[in-house]
Amino acid sequence: MILKAENLCRCNTATNEPLLTEVSMHIARGERIAISGPTGSGKTLLLRALALLDPVARGRILWHDTPVGGGRVPEFRSRVIYLHQQPTLVDERVEVLLRQPFAWKIHAGKQFPKDRLHDWLKHLGRPASFLEKQTADLSGGEKQIVTLLRAIQLDPQLLLLDEPTSALDVDSAVALETLV
């Protein structure tokens, strides 16, 4: 198992009201899991807890059978990437935004995969000039594409995707899902 959640509980920090109760699951390498439920049922809460973005009241996350905490969290987050439902991007050229993670210490030694990006853009029906666009000028679906490209270029071991194609047309969604 690459990721295990054991008895996760998450509470509202203001009221201490339970939001998630005793959630346990495991994810194996190569496995694809869908979490479904009605709006407001806690899907995003669970994904954010699995990514260690929000505090859990009880339970633990194990990465390759080792509890994650303290100094291991940055490395964990470099290998387990959570993508938000609605990406928020700083106003920058797409290529500059995609290059930024390679300047971070946690990704030292990794190279910006410009050739792979061109292949991925072609697969997604976007020209190479897409990299020159300003993020402020992108549609919601194009922002989702940029966010996904930014994640997969880092070769994560696990992607936690929170409705990553909700702003895409059907053909673009299929192309993106195939790319993943």
Coordinates of C-alpha atoms in Angstrom, one line a residue:
M1 CA 0.0 0.0 0.0
I2 CA 1.3 3.4 -0.8
L3 CA -1.3 5.3 1.3
K4 CA -3.3 4.2 4.3
A5 CA -5.7 6.2 6.4
E6 CA -6.6 4.7 9.8
N7 CA -9.6 5.8 11.7
L8 CA -9.5 9.4 10.6
C9 CA -11.7 11.8 12.4
R10 CA -12.0 15.5 11.5
C11 CA -14.0 18.1 13.4
N12 CA -15.1 21.6 12.8
T13 CA -12.4 23.7 14.6
A14 CA -14.9 26.3 15.9
T15 CA -17.7 23.9 17.1
N16 CA -15.8 20.6 17.5
E17 CA -18.7 19.0 15.6
P18 CA -17.6 15.8 13.8
L19 CA -17.2 16.2 10.0
L20 CA -15.5 12.9 9.3
T21 CA -15.8 9.9 11.6
E22 CA -13.6 6.8 11.7
V23 CA -12.6 6.8 8.0
S24 CA -10.2 4.1 7.1
M25 CA -9.0 3.2 3.6
H26 CA -5.9 2.2 1.6
I27 CA -4.6 2.9 -1.8
A28 CA -2.3 0.6 -3.7
R29 CA 0.2 1.5 -6.4
G30 CA -1.6 1.8 -9.8
E31 CA -5.1 1.7 -8.2
R32 CA -7.8 4.2 -9.1
I33 CA -10.4 5.0 -6.6
A34 CA -13.5 7.2 -6.9
I35 CA -15.1 8.8 -4.0
S36 CA -18.7 9.6 -4.7
G37 CA -21.5 11.2 -2.7
P38 CA -23.9 14.1 -2.6
T39 CA -22.8 17.7 -2.4
G40 CA -21.6 18.5 1.1
S41 CA -21.1 14.8 2.1
G42 CA -17.3 15.3 2.9
K43 CA -15.5 14.2 -0.2
T44 CA -13.3 17.3 -0.3
L45 CA -12.8 17.1 3.5
L46 CA -11.5 13.6 3.1
L47 CA -9.2 14.4 0.2
R48 CA -7.7 17.4 2.1
A49 CA -7.2 15.2 5.2
L50 CA -5.5 12.5 3.1
A51 CA -3.2 15.2 1.7
L52 CA -2.5 16.5 5.2
L53 CA -3.7 19.9 4.3
D54 CA -6.3 20.1 7.1
P55 CA -5.8 18.8 10.7
V56 CA -7.4 15.5 11.8
A57 CA -8.7 15.2 15.3
R58 CA -7.8 11.5 15.5
G59 CA -6.3 8.8 13.3
R60 CA -3.3 8.7 11.2
I61 CA -2.0 8.7 7.6
L62 CA 0.7 6.1 6.6
W63 CA 2.8 6.5 3.5
H64 CA 4.5 3.2 2.5
D65 CA 3.5 1.9 5.9
T66 CA 5.2 4.7 7.8
P67 CA 3.3 7.3 9.7
V68 CA 3.5 10.8 8.2
G69 CA 4.1 13.7 10.4
G70 CA 6.6 16.4 11.4
G71 CA 9.6 16.6 9.1
R72 CA 8.2 14.0 6.7
V73 CA 5.2 16.1 5.6
P74 CA 7.1 18.2 2.9
E75 CA 8.4 15.0 1.2
F76 CA 5.0 13.4 1.5
R77 CA 3.3 16.4 -0.1
S78 CA 5.9 16.4 -3.0
R79 CA 4.8 12.8 -3.7
V80 CA 1.0 13.1 -2.9
I81 CA -0.5 16.0 -4.7
Y82 CA -4.0 17.3 -4.1
L83 CA -5.8 19.3 -6.9
H84 CA -8.5 21.6 -5.8
Q85 CA -11.9 21.8 -7.4
Q86 CA -11.4 25.4 -8.4
P87 CA -7.8 26.2 -9.2
T88 CA -6.5 29.5 -8.1
L89 CA -3.5 30.7 -10.1
V90 CA -1.3 33.7 -9.7
D91 CA -1.3 36.0 -12.7
E92 CA 1.7 34.9 -14.7
R93 CA 2.6 33.3 -18.0
V94 CA 1.6 29.6 -18.0
E95 CA 5.2 28.4 -18.6
V96 CA 6.6 30.6 -15.8
L97 CA 3.9 29.1 -13.5
L98 CA 4.8 25.6 -14.5
R99 CA 8.5 26.2 -14.0
Q100 CA 8.1 27.5 -10.4
P101 CA 8.1 24.2 -8.5
F102 CA 11.5 23.3 -10.0
A103 CA 13.1 26.2 -8.0
W104 CA 11.8 24.7 -4.7
K105 CA 14.3 22.8 -2.5
I106 CA 11.9 19.8 -2.3
H107 CA 12.2 19.3 -6.1
A108 CA 16.0 19.9 -6.4
G109 CA 17.5 17.7 -9.1
K110 CA 14.3 17.6 -11.1
Q111 CA 14.3 19.1 -14.6
F112 CA 11.5 21.1 -16.2
P113 CA 10.0 18.7 -18.8
K114 CA 9.3 21.2 -21.7
D115 CA 9.3 18.5 -24.4
R116 CA 6.9 16.3 -22.4
L117 CA 4.7 19.4 -21.8
H118 CA 4.6 20.0 -25.6
D119 CA 3.5 16.4 -26.1
W120 CA 0.9 16.7 -23.3
L121 CA -0.5 19.9 -24.8
K122 CA -0.8 18.3 -28.2
H123 CA -2.7 15.4 -26.6
L124 CA -5.0 18.0 -25.0
G125 CA -5.6 19.8 -28.3
R126 CA -3.6 22.9 -27.2
P127 CA -0.8 24.5 -29.2
A128 CA 2.7 25.1 -27.8
S129 CA 1.8 28.8 -27.7
F130 CA -0.6 27.9 -24.8
L131 CA 2.5 28.2 -22.6
E132 CA 2.8 31.9 -23.4
K133 CA -0.8 32.7 -22.3
Q134 CA -1.4 34.8 -19.1
T135 CA -3.2 32.8 -16.5
A136 CA -5.6 35.7 -15.9
D137 CA -6.8 35.2 -19.5
L138 CA -7.5 31.5 -19.1
S139 CA -11.0 29.9 -18.9
G140 CA -11.9 27.8 -15.9
G141 CA -11.2 24.6 -17.9
E142 CA -7.9 25.9 -19.1
K143 CA -6.9 26.6 -15.4
Q144 CA -7.8 23.0 -14.6
I145 CA -5.5 21.9 -17.4
V146 CA -2.6 24.1 -16.1
T147 CA -3.1 22.8 -12.6
L148 CA -3.0 19.2 -13.7
L149 CA 0.0 19.8 -15.9
R150 CA 1.8 21.4 -13.0
A151 CA 1.1 18.4 -10.8
I152 CA 1.9 15.6 -13.3
Q153 CA 5.1 17.2 -14.4
L154 CA 6.5 16.5 -10.9
D155 CA 5.9 12.8 -11.3
P156 CA 3.8 12.3 -8.1
Q157 CA 3.2 8.9 -6.8
L158 CA -0.4 9.7 -6.0
L159 CA -2.8 12.3 -7.3
L160 CA -5.9 13.3 -5.2
L161 CA -8.2 14.8 -7.7
D162 CA -11.2 16.8 -6.6
E163 CA -13.4 17.2 -9.6
P164 CA -10.5 18.0 -12.0
T165 CA -12.6 18.1 -15.1
S166 CA -15.7 19.9 -13.9
A167 CA -15.0 23.0 -16.0
L168 CA -14.0 21.1 -19.2
D169 CA -16.1 20.1 -22.2
V170 CA -16.6 16.4 -22.7
D171 CA -13.8 16.0 -25.3
S172 CA -11.3 17.9 -23.2
A173 CA -12.3 16.0 -20.1
V174 CA -11.7 12.6 -21.9
A175 CA -8.3 13.8 -23.2
L176 CA -7.3 14.9 -19.7
E177 CA -8.4 11.7 -18.1
T178 CA -6.5 9.7 -20.7
L179 CA -3.4 11.8 -20.0
V180 CA -3.6 11.1 -16.3

